[in-house]
């Protein structure tokens, strides 16, 4: 910026100010939510798997002490990361120790064996002073020295502690150590040191049996001493503790083992067991992992209070949770979660094996590295532990997996709070020109495995600076549509857009360019659909990809599955394309979960065209999104389907009963012509319309209440549906699918049908003009004329800018409907402003080459518009102006001034800058 008197400035609050810009505002506008930053809090580890040694068998348990991670399991060797099975293997018999920071062996080598049977290590626990590692399992020797199920190892020397030789009658599966050195154990054993103990027992640091005796009736799987040392939390298969009913979970006295809190038969289903328990003093909670059998069982996580032992929350996702660990307010879990529909989450899909939740609620966080199921049962991860070394925290994962994030890695992996290296994928983009003066850019939010909050930048016509910036959150099962409306466009001109996604550290590649020609008017059909309240409206105008944009204000995008035929012609509605479906496996599903509560009204609308004789499901609501067995919908209703004879049917399911009230048209529509179908249900019952007229009614007002997804093109269909078609999938074309939260009237339906063939009218026209003259003045140099490449506005010390435009006259029969001042902040490091600036009419005279602060023109007391949120440098913004006030100056020259009462300057490019950066008045004319 030339000229003296440039003030310094405090940039605090700039990002906050940007939030003031409305999402989807003008063209060169830039709005942001709080910026993305890897990692998205409260997640504490990246999803990047670090190089770690592997084992050749299952790791059942992990523990850490002093920066060393101990692994126990059923294996005979370890090998470096990247080495395939059978190569570079060093002996390690059921036990290994690793440097937490490097993932390499420490040299601590112990061999846990049996004289007969298969030896295994199932539990590890470290004394509170980190001096002793306790090892439990099914073995009777350590390095050839006799032990029986439980050994003590000195962590400083890696030597078994002599004299510690308790005798456990069967496998030890769980261990924890109290502050006083008492070692608590759970497992399959019925005796300890020859004395009866029902699956739980405890010994002193010397190995002597204590009086702690919960006396459960079935095996113990896990236990944890509470932080105060007063209680021991136990979990397992049992149904009674000390003869009192308490299934799978119980609180016992740390001294006697007597039951102090029981959990009744309804708390944990009989078909479930508890596999892990962890405590967390910071949150005052303890957390339990469930493994069940069947949808009515318990496979998720429990959050319980340490003070009252009551439940705080329950995660009812399905997928056998095996291991838990709390770190800095986050509960990390190893499981094979595959269905969270009971919690309003994702339906039954492919398994995910590592997840994170806040200790405060069960919602899944944006952390999703993954393993496979692996060998053994298989269930994937079996054990978690956290270790700190060299200023870093490391989350270690052990189990039976053979891949991590799709790369070969067996049974061990680790993650850290190291710098994130994984960039988000490029977004899937769709563009359209819905009406005059607008291009709508929509995209499906990207996926990043450890960052749910991402920043998106929209670039136009190959530009190096974004025309719009925003932030949005996404998870693997929830990737909302984001939209930017570019209003800095001229009818007839083609614009292209590309978008990048960033986690704040890593920026992914640009999306493929998506292009569209700006329209001069809107589609009458589209405007009517939107005016009648569509809350989902798929027009199917994409040229390819997996993203179906929602043209409604709801942003309810869809996902194309198996690459259907894009931009099919002829379409049903003038100015739009259609979608071709193969009738086998191609469909579209809504990317958002919907909840319907009967008897709320709704309407489903679509156009279809086919010659099939196998029928098919055209549109419907179902509780799943996939095609594989178990991943199609087991619950469906609100269906529009075609019978084998080409008749159109509309059916619902009445609650969970077998009843399926259905209307079937008397005529057939598989004649190769486009047909308009609308199904409504409301207080007056069901109505089916075809080609603008009703063809059948049904008095049923109720349907099924459930969470689900809209699907177009196919899904499973129960045999109970009347005249069920041969094919579950529709072969033909669809166009203009919409869903409404109301029952459309007969008049509305008829109007939609009538408008389909109506082309857009002449519509509005947009004119863009640039300044004939512009300059700014500076109170510090009151006699200096600033006529250069930039303009400035500030209250104290004052900058004022002046712009003169020659305004066109309105086209015949039209008036000025809207006006905007579009501009671009300069590249000066202080160009953006967190304060507002006014656009006011100039009433005095001035010239570009002579105006100074001392000769500045007088200004009107009225304000035409206000600039807010223009806080970023080298970024385009705009301000809406009072079209009525400006309309009086049409056909003449008019001057505007930029002023402010604040201290934070705004600096923008002037008319001397490159053409793309010059200020513009964007004027839109339309019918009176």
mmCIF file of N, CA and C in Angstrom, residues 179 225-232 254 281 306-307 309:
data_model
loop_
_atom_site.group_PDB
_atom_site.id
_atom_site.type_symbol
_atom_site.label_atom_id
_atom_site.label_comp_id
_atom_site.label_asym_id
_atom_site.label_seq_id
_atom_site.Cartn_x
_atom_site.Cartn_y
_atom_site.Cartn_z
ATOM 1 N N UNK A 179 -2.407 -50.231 45.030
ATOM 2 C CA UNK A 179 -1.293 -49.425 45.555
ATOM 3 C C UNK A 179 -0.512 -50.170 46.631
ATOM 4 N N UNK A 225 -9.001 -52.180 39.781
ATOM 5 C CA UNK A 225 -9.080 -51.577 41.114
ATOM 6 C C UNK A 225 -9.476 -50.117 40.942
ATOM 7 N N UNK A 226 -10.436 -49.649 41.717
ATOM 8 C CA UNK A 226 -10.836 -48.250 41.612
ATOM 9 C C UNK A 226 -9.709 -47.346 42.114
ATOM 10 N N UNK A 227 -9.650 -46.104 41.625
ATOM 11 C CA UNK A 227 -8.552 -45.206 42.022
ATOM 12 C C UNK A 227 -8.421 -45.000 43.521
ATOM 13 N N UNK A 228 -9.531 -45.085 44.257
ATOM 14 C CA UNK A 228 -9.435 -44.913 45.712
ATOM 15 C C UNK A 228 -8.991 -46.183 46.420
ATOM 16 N N UNK A 229 -8.879 -47.293 45.695
ATOM 17 C CA UNK A 229 -8.422 -48.546 46.277
ATOM 18 C C UNK A 229 -9.457 -49.294 47.074
ATOM 19 N N UNK A 230 -10.684 -48.751 47.163
ATOM 20 C CA UNK A 230 -11.689 -49.373 48.016
ATOM 21 C C UNK A 230 -12.447 -50.504 47.345
ATOM 22 N N UNK A 231 -12.499 -50.486 46.026
ATOM 23 C CA UNK A 231 -13.337 -51.454 45.317
ATOM 24 C C UNK A 231 -12.566 -52.073 44.165
ATOM 25 N N UNK A 232 -13.045 -53.242 43.757
ATOM 26 C CA UNK A 232 -12.540 -53.878 42.537
ATOM 27 C C UNK A 232 -13.729 -54.115 41.626
ATOM 28 N N UNK A 254 -12.626 -54.385 47.964
ATOM 29 C CA UNK A 254 -11.230 -54.691 47.651
ATOM 30 C C UNK A 254 -10.593 -55.569 48.712
ATOM 31 N N UNK A 281 -9.664 -41.314 36.475
ATOM 32 C CA UNK A 281 -9.886 -40.394 37.594
ATOM 33 C C UNK A 281 -10.306 -39.019 37.118
ATOM 34 N N UNK A 306 -17.655 -43.373 39.024
ATOM 35 C CA UNK A 306 -16.858 -43.945 40.117
ATOM 36 C C UNK A 306 -17.446 -43.628 41.491
ATOM 37 N N UNK A 307 -18.187 -42.536 41.586
ATOM 38 C CA UNK A 307 -18.729 -42.154 42.887
ATOM 39 C C UNK A 307 -19.954 -42.968 43.253
ATOM 40 N N UNK A 309 -21.314 -45.560 40.938
ATOM 41 C CA UNK A 309 -21.347 -46.796 40.161
ATOM 42 C C UNK A 309 -22.579 -46.902 39.260
#
